[in-house]
mmCIF file of C-alpha atoms and ligand atoms in Angstrom:
data_model
loop_
_atom_site.group_PDB
_atom_site.id
_atom_site.type_symbol
_atom_site.label_atom_id
_atom_site.label_comp_id
_atom_site.label_asym_id
_atom_site.label_seq_id
_atom_site.Cartn_x
_atom_site.Cartn_y
_atom_site.Cartn_z
ATOM 1 C CA MET A 10 -219.934 -51.952 137.916
ATOM 2 C CA LYS A 11 -220.654 -52.213 134.233
ATOM 3 C CA THR A 12 -217.276 -52.395 131.817
ATOM 4 C CA LEU A 13 -218.147 -51.720 128.081
ATOM 5 C CA GLN A 14 -216.473 -52.408 125.386
ATOM 6 C CA ARG A 15 -216.579 -51.402 122.124
ATOM 7 C CA THR A 16 -216.423 -53.192 118.191
ATOM 8 C CA PHE A 17 -217.003 -52.886 114.818
ATOM 9 C CA SER A 18 -219.549 -53.925 112.157
ATOM 10 C CA ILE A 19 -220.403 -53.957 108.991
ATOM 11 C CA ILE A 20 -223.411 -54.899 106.993
ATOM 12 C CA LYS A 21 -221.794 -56.640 104.326
ATOM 13 C CA PRO A 22 -223.301 -56.048 100.028
ATOM 14 C CA ASP A 23 -225.245 -58.975 99.816
ATOM 15 C CA ALA A 24 -227.133 -58.081 103.122
ATOM 16 C CA VAL A 25 -227.832 -54.088 101.833
ATOM 17 C CA ALA A 26 -229.074 -55.570 97.926
ATOM 18 C CA LYS A 27 -231.779 -57.605 99.561
ATOM 19 C CA ASN A 28 -232.329 -54.986 101.923
ATOM 20 C CA ALA A 29 -231.747 -56.863 104.691
ATOM 21 C CA THR A 30 -230.365 -53.294 106.708
ATOM 22 C CA GLY A 31 -233.207 -52.933 108.779
ATOM 23 C CA ASP A 32 -233.731 -56.058 110.220
ATOM 24 C CA ILE A 33 -229.830 -56.698 110.971
ATOM 25 C CA LEU A 34 -229.970 -53.437 112.673
ATOM 26 C CA GLY A 35 -232.636 -54.533 114.646
ATOM 27 C CA MET A 36 -231.265 -57.726 115.562
ATOM 28 C CA ILE A 37 -227.940 -55.825 116.549
ATOM 29 C CA GLN A 38 -230.107 -53.751 118.829
ATOM 30 C CA HIS A 39 -232.297 -56.166 120.476
ATOM 31 C CA ALA A 40 -229.442 -57.606 121.002
ATOM 32 C CA GLY A 41 -228.076 -54.742 123.978
ATOM 33 C CA PHE A 42 -225.923 -53.630 121.671
ATOM 34 C CA ASN A 43 -225.749 -48.977 121.182
ATOM 35 C CA ILE A 44 -225.049 -47.723 117.890
ATOM 36 C CA LEU A 45 -222.455 -44.999 118.265
ATOM 37 C CA GLY A 46 -221.852 -44.477 114.935
ATOM 38 C CA MET A 47 -223.425 -46.055 111.436
ATOM 39 C CA LYS A 48 -223.044 -44.748 107.827
ATOM 40 C CA MET A 49 -223.579 -46.105 104.628
ATOM 41 C CA LEU A 50 -220.386 -46.654 101.708
ATOM 42 C CA TRP A 51 -219.717 -48.018 98.814
ATOM 43 C CA ILE A 52 -215.858 -48.911 99.148
ATOM 44 C CA THR A 53 -213.512 -49.091 96.784
ATOM 45 C CA LYS A 54 -211.145 -52.516 95.919
ATOM 46 C CA ALA A 55 -208.074 -50.712 97.859
ATOM 47 C CA GLN A 56 -209.686 -49.530 100.613
ATOM 48 C CA ALA A 57 -211.257 -53.171 100.871
ATOM 49 C CA GLU A 58 -207.461 -54.452 100.451
ATOM 50 C CA GLY A 59 -206.958 -52.138 103.394
ATOM 51 C CA PHE A 60 -208.978 -53.409 105.998
ATOM 52 C CA TYR A 61 -208.697 -57.035 105.098
ATOM 53 C CA ALA A 62 -204.909 -56.864 105.110
ATOM 54 C CA VAL A 63 -204.302 -59.757 107.507
ATOM 55 C CA HIS A 64 -205.801 -61.778 105.203
ATOM 56 C CA ALA A 65 -203.545 -60.995 102.146
ATOM 57 C CA THR A 66 -201.858 -64.090 101.621
ATOM 58 C CA ARG A 67 -205.567 -66.125 102.005
ATOM 59 C CA PRO A 68 -206.128 -67.584 98.439
ATOM 60 C CA PHE A 69 -209.729 -66.047 98.910
ATOM 61 C CA PHE A 70 -208.264 -62.562 99.789
ATOM 62 C CA GLU A 71 -208.849 -61.453 95.176
ATOM 63 C CA SER A 72 -212.397 -62.545 95.840
ATOM 64 C CA LEU A 73 -213.500 -61.201 99.167
ATOM 65 C CA THR A 74 -212.103 -57.583 98.360
ATOM 66 C CA THR A 75 -214.099 -57.650 95.280
ATOM 67 C CA PHE A 76 -217.324 -58.644 96.673
ATOM 68 C CA MET A 77 -216.977 -55.582 99.217
ATOM 69 C CA SER A 78 -216.353 -53.460 96.906
ATOM 70 C CA SER A 79 -219.229 -54.977 94.921
ATOM 71 C CA GLY A 80 -222.235 -52.422 96.021
ATOM 72 C CA PRO A 81 -223.005 -50.388 99.409
ATOM 73 C CA ILE A 82 -221.993 -51.205 102.562
ATOM 74 C CA VAL A 83 -222.797 -50.098 106.427
ATOM 75 C CA VAL A 84 -220.606 -49.559 108.935
ATOM 76 C CA LEU A 85 -221.163 -49.735 112.353
ATOM 77 C CA ALA A 86 -219.897 -48.346 116.029
ATOM 78 C CA LEU A 87 -220.818 -50.694 118.525
ATOM 79 C CA GLU A 88 -220.608 -50.478 122.342
ATOM 80 C CA LYS A 89 -222.238 -53.077 124.933
ATOM 81 C CA GLU A 90 -221.081 -55.125 127.545
ATOM 82 C CA ASN A 91 -218.941 -58.228 126.135
ATOM 83 C CA ALA A 92 -219.188 -56.210 122.724
ATOM 84 C CA ILE A 93 -216.575 -58.736 120.600
ATOM 85 C CA ALA A 94 -217.867 -61.901 121.999
ATOM 86 C CA ASP A 95 -221.861 -61.283 121.553
ATOM 87 C CA LEU A 96 -221.488 -59.489 118.240
ATOM 88 C CA ARG A 97 -219.684 -63.174 116.863
ATOM 89 C CA LYS A 98 -222.157 -65.277 118.384
ATOM 90 C CA LEU A 99 -225.101 -63.269 117.472
ATOM 91 C CA MET A 100 -223.566 -63.410 113.876
ATOM 92 C CA GLY A 101 -223.557 -66.835 114.169
ATOM 93 C CA ALA A 102 -220.722 -69.201 111.970
ATOM 94 C CA THR A 103 -218.493 -67.312 109.015
ATOM 95 C CA ASP A 104 -220.094 -71.033 106.652
ATOM 96 C CA PRO A 105 -223.392 -69.798 106.668
ATOM 97 C CA ALA A 106 -224.415 -73.528 106.751
ATOM 98 C CA LYS A 107 -222.785 -74.401 110.265
ATOM 99 C CA ALA A 108 -224.653 -70.507 111.787
ATOM 100 C CA GLU A 109 -226.815 -71.158 115.111
ATOM 101 C CA HIS A 110 -230.700 -70.685 114.679
ATOM 102 C CA GLY A 111 -231.298 -67.463 115.413
ATOM 103 C CA THR A 112 -228.286 -65.626 114.226
ATOM 104 C CA ILE A 113 -228.075 -63.122 111.414
ATOM 105 C CA ARG A 114 -226.053 -65.163 109.478
ATOM 106 C CA LYS A 115 -228.345 -68.070 109.564
ATOM 107 C CA LYS A 116 -231.246 -65.576 108.493
ATOM 108 C CA HIS A 117 -229.462 -63.496 106.018
ATOM 109 C CA ALA A 118 -226.324 -65.046 104.597
ATOM 110 C CA ALA A 119 -226.032 -66.872 100.723
ATOM 111 C CA SER A 120 -222.429 -68.362 101.195
ATOM 112 C CA ILE A 121 -219.516 -68.723 102.657
ATOM 113 C CA GLU A 122 -217.844 -65.045 101.320
ATOM 114 C CA ALA A 123 -221.606 -63.203 100.995
ATOM 115 C CA ASN A 124 -222.095 -64.040 105.110
ATOM 116 C CA SER A 125 -223.992 -60.898 105.355
ATOM 117 C CA VAL A 126 -221.967 -59.272 108.417
ATOM 118 C CA HIS A 127 -218.472 -58.346 110.065
ATOM 119 C CA GLY A 128 -217.557 -58.224 113.562
ATOM 120 C CA SER A 129 -213.842 -57.902 115.258
ATOM 121 C CA ASP A 130 -212.709 -60.608 116.586
ATOM 122 C CA ALA A 131 -211.038 -59.466 119.100
ATOM 123 C CA GLU A 132 -209.670 -56.067 121.028
ATOM 124 C CA ASP A 133 -206.918 -54.954 118.655
ATOM 125 C CA THR A 134 -208.473 -55.385 115.667
ATOM 126 C CA ALA A 135 -211.413 -53.757 117.082
ATOM 127 C CA ARG A 136 -209.581 -50.876 117.700
ATOM 128 C CA PHE A 137 -208.077 -51.255 114.328
ATOM 129 C CA GLU A 138 -211.088 -51.529 112.714
ATOM 130 C CA LEU A 139 -213.403 -48.759 114.188
ATOM 131 C CA SER A 140 -210.012 -46.611 112.990
ATOM 132 C CA TYR A 141 -210.145 -47.231 109.652
ATOM 133 C CA PHE A 142 -213.724 -46.513 109.535
ATOM 134 C CA PHE A 143 -214.791 -43.335 112.008
ATOM 135 C CA ALA A 144 -212.781 -40.741 112.859
ATOM 136 C CA GLY A 145 -213.509 -39.603 116.522
ATOM 137 C CA TYR A 146 -216.130 -36.694 115.996
ATOM 138 C CA GLU A 147 -217.976 -39.154 114.009
ATOM 139 C CA LEU A 148 -218.931 -41.460 117.133
ATOM 140 C CA THR A 149 -221.303 -39.901 119.559
ATOM 141 C CA ARG A 150 -219.065 -40.928 122.477
HETATM 142 P P1 GDP B 3 -214.941 -64.040 109.744
HETATM 143 O O1 GDP B 3 -214.378 -63.362 111.077
HETATM 144 O O2 GDP B 3 -216.365 -64.674 110.178
HETATM 145 O O3 GDP B 3 -215.727 -63.042 109.328
HETATM 146 O O4 GDP B 3 -214.972 -65.248 108.646
HETATM 147 P P2 GDP B 3 -212.522 -64.786 108.627
HETATM 148 O O5 GDP B 3 -212.229 -63.973 109.648
HETATM 149 O O6 GDP B 3 -212.467 -66.311 108.518
HETATM 150 O O7 GDP B 3 -212.884 -64.018 106.884
HETATM 151 C C1 GDP B 3 -212.994 -62.949 106.478
HETATM 152 C C2 GDP B 3 -214.357 -63.105 105.727
HETATM 153 O O8 GDP B 3 -213.504 -63.612 104.434
HETATM 154 C C3 GDP B 3 -215.444 -64.259 106.207
HETATM 155 O O9 GDP B 3 -216.763 -63.148 106.583
HETATM 156 C C4 GDP B 3 -215.840 -64.634 104.849
HETATM 157 O O10 GDP B 3 -216.698 -63.034 103.997
HETATM 158 C C5 GDP B 3 -214.694 -64.191 103.823
HETATM 159 N N1 GDP B 3 -214.434 -65.546 103.924
HETATM 160 C C6 GDP B 3 -214.007 -66.522 105.112
HETATM 161 N N2 GDP B 3 -213.781 -67.826 104.080
HETATM 162 C C7 GDP B 3 -213.955 -67.849 103.096
HETATM 163 C C8 GDP B 3 -213.965 -68.932 102.461
HETATM 164 O O11 GDP B 3 -212.706 -69.703 102.594
HETATM 165 N N3 GDP B 3 -214.400 -68.611 100.758
HETATM 166 C C9 GDP B 3 -214.622 -67.581 100.535
HETATM 167 N N4 GDP B 3 -214.303 -67.247 99.103
HETATM 168 N N5 GDP B 3 -214.516 -66.453 101.594
HETATM 169 C C10 GDP B 3 -214.015 -66.442 102.662
#
């Protein structure tokens, strides 16, 4: 029996601004993910700070939260077998210069910060991140 796992993703402001949303959604669906929830938002800096609270002590926190609140984003609730690891693989390395061919970041990312896409890195962060942006009734199952 297949064990389905959920993960959370964001199409970041750089990718939405360059009209890459459709292409990135296509790559995600082509890789076998089901979309359980999706919405476009323009979050405030305070909302970005809440989302990235685990990075509060990192030197790039100020810049990252300014970037994440600089324009619209698309938030996604995704489901698939091995969803968390498979999405990280599809995203590619944080630094697009190090990302492998065929990954979203290799194709679309502009820099280590404006790197087009976010994906949860573990089950506990996926749960927190899904609940940060989605209410239960907003998911199809
Ligand atoms: P991810 O899991 O691959 O997204 O990477 P991290 O969890 O390490 O970092 C979160 C986000 O912070 C990244 O996706 C980037 O947008 C940003 N970031 C990471 N490292 C740097 C950095 O060295 N400089 C800047 N400006 N932003 C960074």
